[in-house]
Amino acid sequence: NAGVTQTPKFRVLKTGQSMTLLCAQDMNHEYMYWYRQDPGMGLRLIHYSVGEGTTAKGEVPDGYNVSRLKKQNFLLGLESAAPSQTSVYFCASSRGQGRTSIYGYTFGSGTRLTVV
Amino acid sequence: AQKITQTQPGMFVQEKEAVTLDCTYDTSDPSYGLFWYKQPSSGEMIFLIYQGSYDQQNATEGRYSLNFQKARKSANLVISASQLGDSAMYFCAMREGRGSTLGRLYFGRGTQLTVWP
């Protein structure tokens, strides 16, 4: 099925370890996003990309890095994981600019990350 | 200031009754879009309904309707004839139409809806 695929779905890290979350979409969407969801906080934007080779910071970018080397992939990296990064991470994509009535978002199924 | 405010952390409704979930938003952009998503306990984000700032009529999708009051900057979700399967977290979200924030989706903190028999 076409859509957004996130890997892995679950991960437990020790404090200080690094890891990369992969997001892949097959809809030829220009825009991609990484959100984190914490209880009582809704979804908050970490980083986003408006096209291949471009990235920008969102609301909560500290401790994360991203790369968009290929249009279909958006990687989220944690260089030195901290317990505060325990969260559920969602990737999303959208077609981007234009009439806001047309371009919705497609979300991945989420990655549950625990840092101990 | 928060872009999206959902003031009801939790709501309860009896099966077959209607329920309204509140959402207010803050933007100075004349072009914007408002979304509602459902997140069941399984965790996926399910798109429910969309309202554009220039849309003349309130959006409807089956049992879901959006009570859009532009002057009050509110976009309440109305679920008619609630079902047990409607029990979930509901998020209101907004995307502004232009400028440096183009494309970014701002979420509220969510409302946990529980439908009881």
PDB file of C-alpha atoms in Angstrom:
ATOM      1  CA  ASN A   1       0.000   0.000   0.000  1.00  0.00           C
ATOM      2  CA  ALA A   2       1.233   3.478  -0.846  1.00  0.00           C
ATOM      3  CA  GLY A   3       2.001   5.659   2.091  1.00  0.00           C
ATOM      4  CA  VAL A   4       4.585   6.517   4.699  1.00  0.00           C
ATOM      5  CA  THR A   5       6.688   3.772   6.242  1.00  0.00           C
ATOM      6  CA  GLN A   6       8.650   4.244   9.443  1.00  0.00           C
ATOM      7  CA  THR A   7      11.345   1.933  10.721  1.00  0.00           C
ATOM      8  CA  PRO A   8      11.825   0.717  13.350  1.00  0.00           C
ATOM      9  CA  LYS A   9       8.462   0.545  15.119  1.00  0.00           C
ATOM     10  CA  PHE A  10       9.940   0.095  18.581  1.00  0.00           C
ATOM     11  CA  ARG A  11      13.375   0.707  20.046  1.00  0.00           C
ATOM     12  CA  VAL A  12      14.999   0.845  23.444  1.00  0.00           C
ATOM     13  CA  LEU A  13      18.222   2.824  23.736  1.00  0.00           C
ATOM     14  CA  LYS A  14      20.644   3.403  26.539  1.00  0.00           C
ATOM     15  CA  THR A  15      21.518   6.970  27.441  1.00  0.00           C
ATOM     16  CA  GLY A  16      24.278   8.209  25.173  1.00  0.00           C
ATOM     17  CA  GLN A  17      23.644   5.764  22.357  1.00  0.00           C
ATOM     18  CA  SER A  18      22.878   6.953  18.854  1.00  0.00           C
ATOM     19  CA  MET A  19      20.313   5.826  16.354  1.00  0.00           C
ATOM     20  CA  THR A  20      18.597   6.796  13.129  1.00  0.00           C
ATOM     21  CA  LEU A  21      14.895   6.627  12.400  1.00  0.00           C
ATOM     22  CA  LEU A  22      13.995   6.125   8.771  1.00  0.00           C
ATOM     23  CA  CYS A  23      10.938   7.513   7.038  1.00  0.00           C
ATOM     24  CA  ALA A  24      10.121   6.513   3.468  1.00  0.00           C
ATOM     25  CA  GLN A  25       7.237   7.694   1.296  1.00  0.00           C
ATOM     26  CA  ASP A  26       6.239   6.547  -2.153  1.00  0.00           C
ATOM     27  CA  MET A  27       3.773   9.320  -3.049  1.00  0.00           C
ATOM     28  CA  ASN A  28       6.328  11.706  -4.563  1.00  0.00           C
ATOM     29  CA  HIS A  29       5.540  14.236  -1.842  1.00  0.00           C
ATOM     30  CA  GLU A  30       7.726  17.313  -1.638  1.00  0.00           C
ATOM     31  CA  TYR A  31       7.344  18.034   2.078  1.00  0.00           C
ATOM     32  CA  MET A  32       8.275  15.701   4.911  1.00  0.00           C
ATOM     33  CA  TYR A  33       8.097  16.180   8.671  1.00  0.00           C
ATOM     34  CA  TRP A  34       9.192  14.621  11.920  1.00  0.00           C
ATOM     35  CA  TYR A  35       6.973  15.069  14.974  1.00  0.00           C
ATOM     36  CA  ARG A  36       7.218  13.788  18.507  1.00  0.00           C
ATOM     37  CA  GLN A  37       4.191  13.004  20.632  1.00  0.00           C
ATOM     38  CA  ASP A  38       4.307  13.187  24.396  1.00  0.00           C
ATOM     39  CA  PRO A  39       1.384  12.722  26.806  1.00  0.00           C
ATOM     40  CA  GLY A  40      -0.614  15.914  27.200  1.00  0.00           C
ATOM     41  CA  MET A  41       1.495  17.777  24.623  1.00  0.00           C
ATOM     42  CA  GLY A  42      -0.001  16.814  21.298  1.00  0.00           C
ATOM     43  CA  LEU A  43       2.381  16.511  18.362  1.00  0.00           C
ATOM     44  CA  ARG A  44       5.295  18.889  18.159  1.00  0.00           C
ATOM     45  CA  LEU A  45       7.368  19.491  15.060  1.00  0.00           C
ATOM     46  CA  ILE A  46      11.038  18.539  15.341  1.00  0.00           C
ATOM     47  CA  HIS A  47      12.386  19.161  11.839  1.00  0.00           C
ATOM     48  CA  TYR A  48      10.924  19.314   8.390  1.00  0.00           C
ATOM     49  CA  SER A  49      11.974  19.389   4.760  1.00  0.00           C
ATOM     50  CA  VAL A  50      10.441  21.206   1.818  1.00  0.00           C
ATOM     51  CA  GLY A  51      12.398  19.273  -0.771  1.00  0.00           C
ATOM     52  CA  GLU A  52      15.350  17.029  -1.474  1.00  0.00           C
ATOM     53  CA  GLY A  53      18.509  18.394   0.100  1.00  0.00           C
ATOM     54  CA  THR A  54      16.738  20.950   2.300  1.00  0.00           C
ATOM     55  CA  THR A  55      15.863  20.781   5.988  1.00  0.00           C
ATOM     56  CA  ALA A  56      14.641  23.248   8.596  1.00  0.00           C
ATOM     57  CA  LYS A  57      14.099  23.350  12.331  1.00  0.00           C
ATOM     58  CA  GLY A  58      10.712  23.035  13.899  1.00  0.00           C
ATOM     59  CA  GLU A  59       9.557  23.734  17.450  1.00  0.00           C
ATOM     60  CA  VAL A  60      11.739  21.229  19.311  1.00  0.00           C
ATOM     61  CA  PRO A  61      14.889  20.541  17.250  1.00  0.00           C
ATOM     62  CA  ASP A  62      17.506  20.272  20.012  1.00  0.00           C
ATOM     63  CA  GLY A  63      19.211  16.906  20.223  1.00  0.00           C
ATOM     64  CA  TYR A  64      18.103  15.821  16.756  1.00  0.00           C
ATOM     65  CA  ASN A  65      19.531  16.021  13.261  1.00  0.00           C
ATOM     66  CA  VAL A  66      17.907  15.215   9.946  1.00  0.00           C
ATOM     67  CA  SER A  67      18.845  14.553   6.358  1.00  0.00           C
ATOM     68  CA  ARG A  68      16.901  14.418   3.096  1.00  0.00           C
ATOM     69  CA  LEU A  69      19.366  13.085   0.550  1.00  0.00           C
ATOM     70  CA  LYS A  70      16.625  11.485  -1.529  1.00  0.00           C
ATOM     71  CA  LYS A  71      13.164  12.874  -2.077  1.00  0.00           C
ATOM     72  CA  GLN A  72      11.473   9.764  -0.761  1.00  0.00           C
ATOM     73  CA  ASN A  73      13.477   9.420   2.452  1.00  0.00           C
ATOM     74  CA  PHE A  74      13.716  11.578   5.560  1.00  0.00           C
ATOM     75  CA  LEU A  75      16.071  10.444   8.313  1.00  0.00           C
ATOM     76  CA  LEU A  76      15.941  11.538  11.941  1.00  0.00           C
ATOM     77  CA  GLY A  77      19.108  11.065  13.966  1.00  0.00           C
ATOM     78  CA  LEU A  78      19.744  11.074  17.677  1.00  0.00           C
ATOM     79  CA  GLU A  79      23.488  11.460  18.241  1.00  0.00           C
ATOM     80  CA  SER A  80      23.472  10.975  22.004  1.00  0.00           C
ATOM     81  CA  ALA A  81      20.119   9.807  23.290  1.00  0.00           C
ATOM     82  CA  ALA A  82      18.708  11.204  26.529  1.00  0.00           C
ATOM     83  CA  PRO A  83      15.762  10.008  28.640  1.00  0.00           C
ATOM     84  CA  SER A  84      13.933  13.234  27.665  1.00  0.00           C
ATOM     85  CA  GLN A  85      13.817  11.880  24.125  1.00  0.00           C
ATOM     86  CA  THR A  86      11.610   9.005  25.174  1.00  0.00           C
ATOM     87  CA  SER A  87       8.578   9.580  22.988  1.00  0.00           C
ATOM     88  CA  VAL A  88       6.532   8.396  20.049  1.00  0.00           C
ATOM     89  CA  TYR A  89       7.898   9.737  16.789  1.00  0.00           C
ATOM     90  CA  PHE A  90       5.739  10.310  13.756  1.00  0.00           C
ATOM     91  CA  CYS A  91       6.834  11.006  10.244  1.00  0.00           C
ATOM     92  CA  ALA A  92       4.464  12.681   7.806  1.00  0.00           C
ATOM     93  CA  SER A  93       4.541  13.865   4.237  1.00  0.00           C
ATOM     94  CA  SER A  94       2.508  16.251   2.108  1.00  0.00           C
ATOM     95  CA  ARG A  95       2.465  17.542  -1.427  1.00  0.00           C
ATOM     96  CA  GLY A  96       3.490  20.978  -0.212  1.00  0.00           C
ATOM     97  CA  GLN A  97       2.565  24.357  -1.581  1.00  0.00           C
ATOM     98  CA  GLY A  98      -0.628  25.427  -3.169  1.00  0.00           C
ATOM     99  CA  ARG A  99      -4.205  25.633  -2.114  1.00  0.00           C
ATOM    100  CA  THR A 100      -4.406  24.466   1.443  1.00  0.00           C
ATOM    101  CA  SER A 101      -7.644  22.697   0.693  1.00  0.00           C
ATOM    102  CA  ILE A 102      -5.922  20.207  -1.542  1.00  0.00           C
ATOM    103  CA  TYR A 103      -2.802  19.113   0.212  1.00  0.00           C
ATOM    104  CA  GLY A 104      -3.336  16.924   3.223  1.00  0.00           C
ATOM    105  CA  TYR A 105      -0.888  14.939   5.218  1.00  0.00           C
ATOM    106  CA  THR A 106      -0.065  11.258   5.323  1.00  0.00           C
ATOM    107  CA  PHE A 107       1.310   9.935   8.579  1.00  0.00           C
ATOM    108  CA  GLY A 108       3.443   6.936   9.302  1.00  0.00           C
ATOM    109  CA  SER A 109       2.423   4.493  11.997  1.00  0.00           C
ATOM    110  CA  GLY A 110       4.919   5.859  14.520  1.00  0.00           C
ATOM    111  CA  THR A 111       8.080   4.729  16.296  1.00  0.00           C
ATOM    112  CA  ARG A 112       7.980   4.187  20.030  1.00  0.00           C
ATOM    113  CA  LEU A 113      11.390   5.052  21.448  1.00  0.00           C
ATOM    114  CA  THR A 114      12.421   4.509  25.049  1.00  0.00           C
ATOM    115  CA  VAL A 115      15.723   5.841  26.356  1.00  0.00           C
ATOM    116  CA  VAL A 116      16.846   4.288  29.635  1.00  0.00           C
TER     117      VAL A 116
ATOM    118  CA  ALA B   1       0.971  31.866  22.238  1.00  0.00           C
ATOM    119  CA  GLN B   2      -0.445  28.521  21.268  1.00  0.00           C
ATOM    120  CA  LYS B   3      -1.645  28.234  17.705  1.00  0.00           C
ATOM    121  CA  ILE B   4      -4.247  25.586  18.562  1.00  0.00           C
ATOM    122  CA  THR B   5      -6.078  25.293  21.859  1.00  0.00           C
ATOM    123  CA  GLN B   6      -8.151  22.325  22.907  1.00  0.00           C
ATOM    124  CA  THR B   7      -9.575  23.038  26.347  1.00  0.00           C
ATOM    125  CA  GLN B   8     -11.164  19.637  27.025  1.00  0.00           C
ATOM    126  CA  PRO B   9      -8.583  17.052  28.113  1.00  0.00           C
ATOM    127  CA  GLY B  10     -11.334  14.449  28.374  1.00  0.00           C
ATOM    128  CA  MET B  11     -14.935  14.067  27.258  1.00  0.00           C
ATOM    129  CA  PHE B  12     -17.531  11.404  27.917  1.00  0.00           C
ATOM    130  CA  VAL B  13     -20.585  10.666  25.815  1.00  0.00           C
ATOM    131  CA  GLN B  14     -23.167   7.942  25.761  1.00  0.00           C
ATOM    132  CA  GLU B  15     -23.489   5.783  22.713  1.00  0.00           C
ATOM    133  CA  LYS B  16     -25.804   7.223  20.024  1.00  0.00           C
ATOM    134  CA  GLU B  17     -25.579  10.713  21.454  1.00  0.00           C
ATOM    135  CA  ALA B  18     -23.849  13.651  19.743  1.00  0.00           C
ATOM    136  CA  VAL B  19     -20.701  15.240  21.138  1.00  0.00           C
ATOM    137  CA  THR B  20     -18.811  18.447  20.378  1.00  0.00           C
ATOM    138  CA  LEU B  21     -15.050  18.711  20.757  1.00  0.00           C
ATOM    139  CA  ASP B  22     -13.784  22.261  21.050  1.00  0.00           C
ATOM    140  CA  CYS B  23     -10.927  23.840  19.147  1.00  0.00           C
ATOM    141  CA  THR B  24      -9.813  27.447  18.889  1.00  0.00           C
ATOM    142  CA  TYR B  25      -6.972  28.695  16.771  1.00  0.00           C
ATOM    143  CA  ASP B  26      -4.744  31.707  16.459  1.00  0.00           C
ATOM    144  CA  THR B  27      -3.398  33.035  13.192  1.00  0.00           C
ATOM    145  CA  SER B  28      -3.069  36.324  11.338  1.00  0.00           C
ATOM    146  CA  ASP B  29      -2.774  34.562   7.992  1.00  0.00           C
ATOM    147  CA  PRO B  30      -5.981  34.975   5.943  1.00  0.00           C
ATOM    148  CA  SER B  31      -5.310  31.647   4.228  1.00  0.00           C
ATOM    149  CA  TYR B  32      -5.236  28.593   6.461  1.00  0.00           C
ATOM    150  CA  GLY B  33      -6.610  25.117   6.817  1.00  0.00           C
ATOM    151  CA  LEU B  34      -8.014  23.312   9.810  1.00  0.00           C
ATOM    152  CA  PHE B  35      -7.826  19.559  10.307  1.00  0.00           C
ATOM    153  CA  TRP B  36      -9.169  17.035  12.758  1.00  0.00           C
ATOM    154  CA  TYR B  37      -7.414  13.743  13.369  1.00  0.00           C
ATOM    155  CA  LYS B  38      -8.426  10.703  15.373  1.00  0.00           C
ATOM    156  CA  GLN B  39      -5.849   8.608  17.190  1.00  0.00           C
ATOM    157  CA  PRO B  40      -7.185   5.309  18.536  1.00  0.00           C
ATOM    158  CA  SER B  41      -5.324   3.313  21.145  1.00  0.00           C
ATOM    159  CA  SER B  42      -3.430   1.551  18.345  1.00  0.00           C
ATOM    160  CA  GLY B  43      -1.613   4.838  17.729  1.00  0.00           C
ATOM    161  CA  GLU B  44      -2.134   5.670  14.078  1.00  0.00           C
ATOM    162  CA  MET B  45      -3.259   9.135  13.008  1.00  0.00           C
ATOM    163  CA  ILE B  46      -6.510   9.033  11.076  1.00  0.00           C
ATOM    164  CA  PHE B  47      -7.616  12.080   9.099  1.00  0.00           C
ATOM    165  CA  LEU B  48     -11.264  12.952   9.733  1.00  0.00           C
ATOM    166  CA  ILE B  49     -12.194  16.285   8.237  1.00  0.00           C
ATOM    167  CA  TYR B  50     -10.791  19.480   6.739  1.00  0.00           C
ATOM    168  CA  GLN B  51     -12.005  23.092   6.623  1.00  0.00           C
ATOM    169  CA  GLY B  52     -10.363  25.788   4.522  1.00  0.00           C
ATOM    170  CA  SER B  53     -10.453  29.396   5.670  1.00  0.00           C
ATOM    171  CA  TYR B  54     -12.210  30.485   2.491  1.00  0.00           C
ATOM    172  CA  ASP B  55     -14.752  27.688   2.464  1.00  0.00           C
ATOM    173  CA  GLN B  56     -18.245  29.129   2.655  1.00  0.00           C
ATOM    174  CA  GLN B  57     -19.884  26.064   4.122  1.00  0.00           C
ATOM    175  CA  ASN B  58     -19.048  23.968   7.139  1.00  0.00           C
ATOM    176  CA  ALA B  59     -17.293  20.742   6.217  1.00  0.00           C
ATOM    177  CA  THR B  60     -19.068  17.428   6.703  1.00  0.00           C
ATOM    178  CA  GLU B  61     -17.824  13.850   6.361  1.00  0.00           C
ATOM    179  CA  GLY B  62     -20.378  11.232   7.301  1.00  0.00           C
ATOM    180  CA  ARG B  63     -21.009  11.489  11.046  1.00  0.00           C
ATOM    181  CA  TYR B  64     -18.380  14.201  11.409  1.00  0.00           C
ATOM    182  CA  SER B  65     -19.068  17.870  10.887  1.00  0.00           C
ATOM    183  CA  LEU B  66     -17.017  20.927  11.611  1.00  0.00           C
ATOM    184  CA  ASN B  67     -18.679  23.918  13.224  1.00  0.00           C
ATOM    185  CA  PHE B  68     -16.514  26.681  11.752  1.00  0.00           C
ATOM    186  CA  GLN B  69     -16.939  30.119  13.296  1.00  0.00           C
ATOM    187  CA  LYS B  70     -14.340  32.265  11.608  1.00  0.00           C
ATOM    188  CA  ALA B  71     -14.897  35.449  13.600  1.00  0.00           C
ATOM    189  CA  ARG B  72     -14.502  33.520  16.854  1.00  0.00           C
ATOM    190  CA  LYS B  73     -11.584  31.523  15.442  1.00  0.00           C
ATOM    191  CA  SER B  74     -13.161  28.267  16.454  1.00  0.00           C
ATOM    192  CA  ALA B  75     -13.416  24.972  14.601  1.00  0.00           C
ATOM    193  CA  ASN B  76     -15.337  22.541  16.752  1.00  0.00           C
ATOM    194  CA  LEU B  77     -15.765  18.926  15.715  1.00  0.00           C
ATOM    195  CA  VAL B  78     -19.250  17.496  16.048  1.00  0.00           C
ATOM    196  CA  ILE B  79     -19.663  13.732  16.091  1.00  0.00           C
ATOM    197  CA  SER B  80     -23.247  12.634  15.657  1.00  0.00           C
ATOM    198  CA  ALA B  81     -24.622   9.302  16.847  1.00  0.00           C
ATOM    199  CA  SER B  82     -21.493   8.318  18.779  1.00  0.00           C
ATOM    200  CA  GLN B  83     -20.294   4.750  18.554  1.00  0.00           C
ATOM    201  CA  LEU B  84     -18.098   2.746  20.918  1.00  0.00           C
ATOM    202  CA  GLY B  85     -15.414   2.769  18.233  1.00  0.00           C
ATOM    203  CA  ASP B  86     -15.246   6.557  18.437  1.00  0.00           C
ATOM    204  CA  SER B  87     -13.400   6.269  21.741  1.00  0.00           C
ATOM    205  CA  ALA B  88     -10.000   7.757  20.944  1.00  0.00           C
ATOM    206  CA  MET B  89      -7.813  10.818  21.228  1.00  0.00           C
ATOM    207  CA  TYR B  90      -8.847  13.637  18.895  1.00  0.00           C
ATOM    208  CA  PHE B  91      -6.482  16.314  17.659  1.00  0.00           C
ATOM    209  CA  CYS B  92      -7.258  19.641  16.059  1.00  0.00           C
ATOM    210  CA  ALA B  93      -4.540  21.010  13.787  1.00  0.00           C
ATOM    211  CA  MET B  94      -3.915  24.036  11.610  1.00  0.00           C
ATOM    212  CA  ARG B  95      -1.750  24.795   8.632  1.00  0.00           C
ATOM    213  CA  GLU B  96      -1.077  28.355   7.598  1.00  0.00           C
ATOM    214  CA  GLY B  97      -1.151  29.115   3.930  1.00  0.00           C
ATOM    215  CA  ARG B  98       1.883  31.233   3.286  1.00  0.00           C
ATOM    216  CA  GLY B  99       5.145  32.610   4.609  1.00  0.00           C
ATOM    217  CA  SER B 100       7.920  30.907   6.470  1.00  0.00           C
ATOM    218  CA  THR B 101       5.581  28.478   8.202  1.00  0.00           C
ATOM    219  CA  LEU B 102       4.023  27.204   4.989  1.00  0.00           C
ATOM    220  CA  GLY B 103       3.321  23.514   5.216  1.00  0.00           C
ATOM    221  CA  ARG B 104       3.821  23.177   8.952  1.00  0.00           C
ATOM    222  CA  LEU B 105       0.955  21.587  10.841  1.00  0.00           C
ATOM    223  CA  TYR B 106       0.325  22.882  14.364  1.00  0.00           C
ATOM    224  CA  PHE B 107      -1.453  20.530  16.745  1.00  0.00           C
ATOM    225  CA  GLY B 108      -3.500  21.033  19.851  1.00  0.00           C
ATOM    226  CA  ARG B 109      -2.927  18.892  22.925  1.00  0.00           C
ATOM    227  CA  GLY B 110      -5.844  16.661  22.162  1.00  0.00           C
ATOM    228  CA  THR B 111      -9.135  15.573  23.709  1.00  0.00           C
ATOM    229  CA  GLN B 112      -9.613  12.013  24.936  1.00  0.00           C
ATOM    230  CA  LEU B 113     -13.141  10.944  24.040  1.00  0.00           C
ATOM    231  CA  THR B 114     -14.748   8.012  25.810  1.00  0.00           C
ATOM    232  CA  VAL B 115     -18.016   6.596  24.528  1.00  0.00           C
ATOM    233  CA  TRP B 116     -19.935   4.485  27.021  1.00  0.00           C
ATOM    234  CA  PRO B 117     -22.779   2.075  26.330  1.00  0.00           C
TER     235      PRO B 117
END
